[in-house]
Coordinates of C-alpha atoms in Angstrom, one line a residue:
X1 CA -17.6 -14.2 -10.9
X2 CA -13.8 -14.9 -11.1
X3 CA -11.4 -12.4 -9.6
X4 CA -9.6 -12.1 -12.9
X5 CA -12.7 -11.6 -15.1
X6 CA -12.2 -7.8 -15.4
X7 CA -8.5 -7.8 -14.4
X8 CA -5.7 -6.8 -16.7
X9 CA -3.1 -9.5 -17.4
X10 CA 0.4 -8.2 -16.5
X11 CA 2.8 -11.1 -17.2
X12 CA 3.4 -14.7 -16.3
X13 CA 5.2 -16.3 -13.4
X14 CA 7.5 -17.9 -15.9
X15 CA 8.5 -14.4 -17.3
X16 CA 9.0 -13.0 -13.7
X17 CA 11.9 -15.0 -12.3
X18 CA 12.6 -15.0 -8.5
X19 CA 14.3 -11.8 -7.3
X20 CA 13.1 -9.9 -10.4
X21 CA 10.6 -7.1 -11.0
X22 CA 8.3 -5.8 -13.6
X23 CA 7.5 -2.1 -13.8
X24 CA 4.2 -0.7 -14.9
X25 CA 2.1 2.4 -14.6
X26 CA -1.5 2.6 -13.3
X27 CA -4.0 5.4 -13.4
X28 CA -5.5 6.3 -10.0
X29 CA -9.2 7.2 -9.5
X30 CA -8.3 10.9 -9.3
X31 CA -6.7 10.6 -12.8
X32 CA -3.1 10.7 -11.6
X33 CA -0.5 8.1 -12.7
X34 CA 1.5 6.0 -10.3
X35 CA 4.4 3.6 -11.0
X36 CA 4.1 0.0 -9.6
X37 CA 6.6 -2.7 -9.3
X38 CA 5.5 -6.3 -9.5
X39 CA 8.1 -8.6 -7.7
X40 CA 8.8 -12.3 -7.4
X41 CA 10.0 -12.6 -3.8
X42 CA 10.5 -16.3 -4.1
X43 CA 7.6 -17.2 -1.7
X44 CA 5.2 -14.8 -3.2
X45 CA 4.2 -12.5 -6.1
X46 CA 3.4 -9.0 -4.9
X47 CA 3.0 -5.5 -6.2
X48 CA 4.1 -2.3 -4.6
X49 CA 3.9 1.4 -5.4
X50 CA 7.4 2.3 -6.8
X51 CA 8.8 4.6 -4.1
X52 CA 10.8 4.3 -0.9
X53 CA 8.9 5.1 2.3
X54 CA 11.8 7.1 3.6
X55 CA 11.9 9.5 0.6
X56 CA 8.8 9.3 -1.6
X57 CA 10.7 10.8 -4.6
X58 CA 13.2 7.9 -4.6
X59 CA 12.0 5.2 -7.0
X60 CA 12.9 1.6 -6.2
X61 CA 12.9 0.7 -9.9
X62 CA 14.3 3.5 -12.0
X63 CA 13.5 1.8 -15.3
X64 CA 15.9 -1.1 -15.3
X65 CA 14.4 -3.4 -12.7
X66 CA 14.5 -3.0 -8.9
X67 CA 17.6 -4.3 -7.1
X68 CA 16.6 -7.4 -5.2
X69 CA 18.5 -9.9 -3.0
X70 CA 17.0 -12.9 -1.2
X71 CA 13.5 -11.7 -1.8
X72 CA 14.1 -8.2 -0.5
X73 CA 13.7 -5.0 -2.6
X74 CA 16.7 -2.7 -2.0
X75 CA 16.3 1.1 -2.1
X76 CA 19.1 2.4 -4.4
X77 CA 19.6 5.6 -2.3
X78 CA 20.1 4.4 1.2
X79 CA 20.2 0.6 0.9
X80 CA 17.1 0.0 3.1
X81 CA 15.6 -3.5 2.3
X82 CA 11.9 -4.1 2.0
X83 CA 10.6 -7.6 2.3
X84 CA 9.2 -8.5 -1.2
X85 CA 6.3 -10.4 0.3
X86 CA 5.2 -8.1 3.1
X87 CA 6.6 -4.8 2.0
X88 CA 8.0 -4.2 5.5
X89 CA 11.4 -2.7 6.2
X90 CA 13.3 -3.4 9.4
X91 CA 16.7 -1.7 8.6
X92 CA 18.2 1.5 7.5
X93 CA 16.5 4.9 7.1
X94 CA 13.2 3.4 6.1
X95 CA 13.1 1.0 9.2
X96 CA 9.6 0.5 10.5
X97 CA 7.8 1.5 7.3
X98 CA 5.9 -0.7 4.8
X99 CA 5.6 -0.2 1.1
X100 CA 2.1 0.6 -0.3
X101 CA 0.5 -2.5 -1.8
X102 CA -1.3 -2.9 -5.1
X103 CA -3.5 -6.0 -5.4
X104 CA -2.5 -8.6 -7.9
X105 CA -3.6 -12.2 -8.4
X106 CA -1.8 -15.2 -9.8
X107 CA -4.0 -17.7 -11.6
X108 CA -2.7 -20.7 -13.4
X109 CA 0.7 -19.0 -14.0
X110 CA -0.8 -15.8 -15.2
X111 CA -0.4 -12.6 -13.1
X112 CA -3.3 -10.0 -13.1
X113 CA -3.8 -6.5 -11.7
X114 CA -6.9 -6.9 -9.5
X115 CA -6.7 -3.7 -7.5
X116 CA -10.1 -1.9 -7.8
X117 CA -8.6 1.5 -6.8
X118 CA -6.6 1.9 -10.1
X119 CA -6.5 0.8 -13.7
X120 CA -3.6 -0.5 -15.8
X121 CA -2.2 2.4 -18.0
X122 CA 1.0 0.9 -19.6
X123 CA 4.1 -1.1 -19.1
X124 CA 7.1 0.8 -17.9
X125 CA 7.4 3.9 -15.8
X126 CA 5.9 7.4 -16.1
X127 CA 7.5 9.4 -18.8
X128 CA 9.4 12.4 -17.4
X129 CA 10.2 15.6 -19.1
X130 CA 13.9 15.5 -18.5
X131 CA 16.4 12.8 -19.6
X132 CA 17.9 12.4 -16.1
X133 CA 17.7 8.7 -15.3
X134 CA 20.0 9.0 -12.3
X135 CA 18.8 8.6 -8.7
X136 CA 18.4 11.6 -6.5
X137 CA 21.7 11.0 -4.7
X138 CA 25.3 10.5 -5.3
X139 CA 24.8 6.7 -4.8
X140 CA 24.3 4.7 -7.9
X141 CA 23.7 1.2 -6.5
X142 CA 22.9 -1.5 -9.1
X143 CA 22.8 -5.2 -8.4

């Protein structure tokens, strides 16, 4: 049985350029929703739960792609940088932490969600009740 047989196709490598991200929402086994960012770190394609390990209410992608530089995902609140391939952070307030991974597989240029702990729900983030798209700080970093 192929790893992608029951997997949900997310996008293609061609449509996910290096230092770019793709936001989608999954449904966890307990029924809750969780945002996930799929990133092209240059040397890898990886997926991470969409929150900074320093402050879990701080989203890395706020609906208009995660800020990335040289394969690193940048937290828009404090500037901590997470390696796009390993999820590890070695600087700033999140130093020593690692993003929570979500299993994906690339097969012949197609990228699939293969994590057995969650199911694809929809593209984009979780719809919120309020219209506040701003980060939870006075910093509004965008790259």
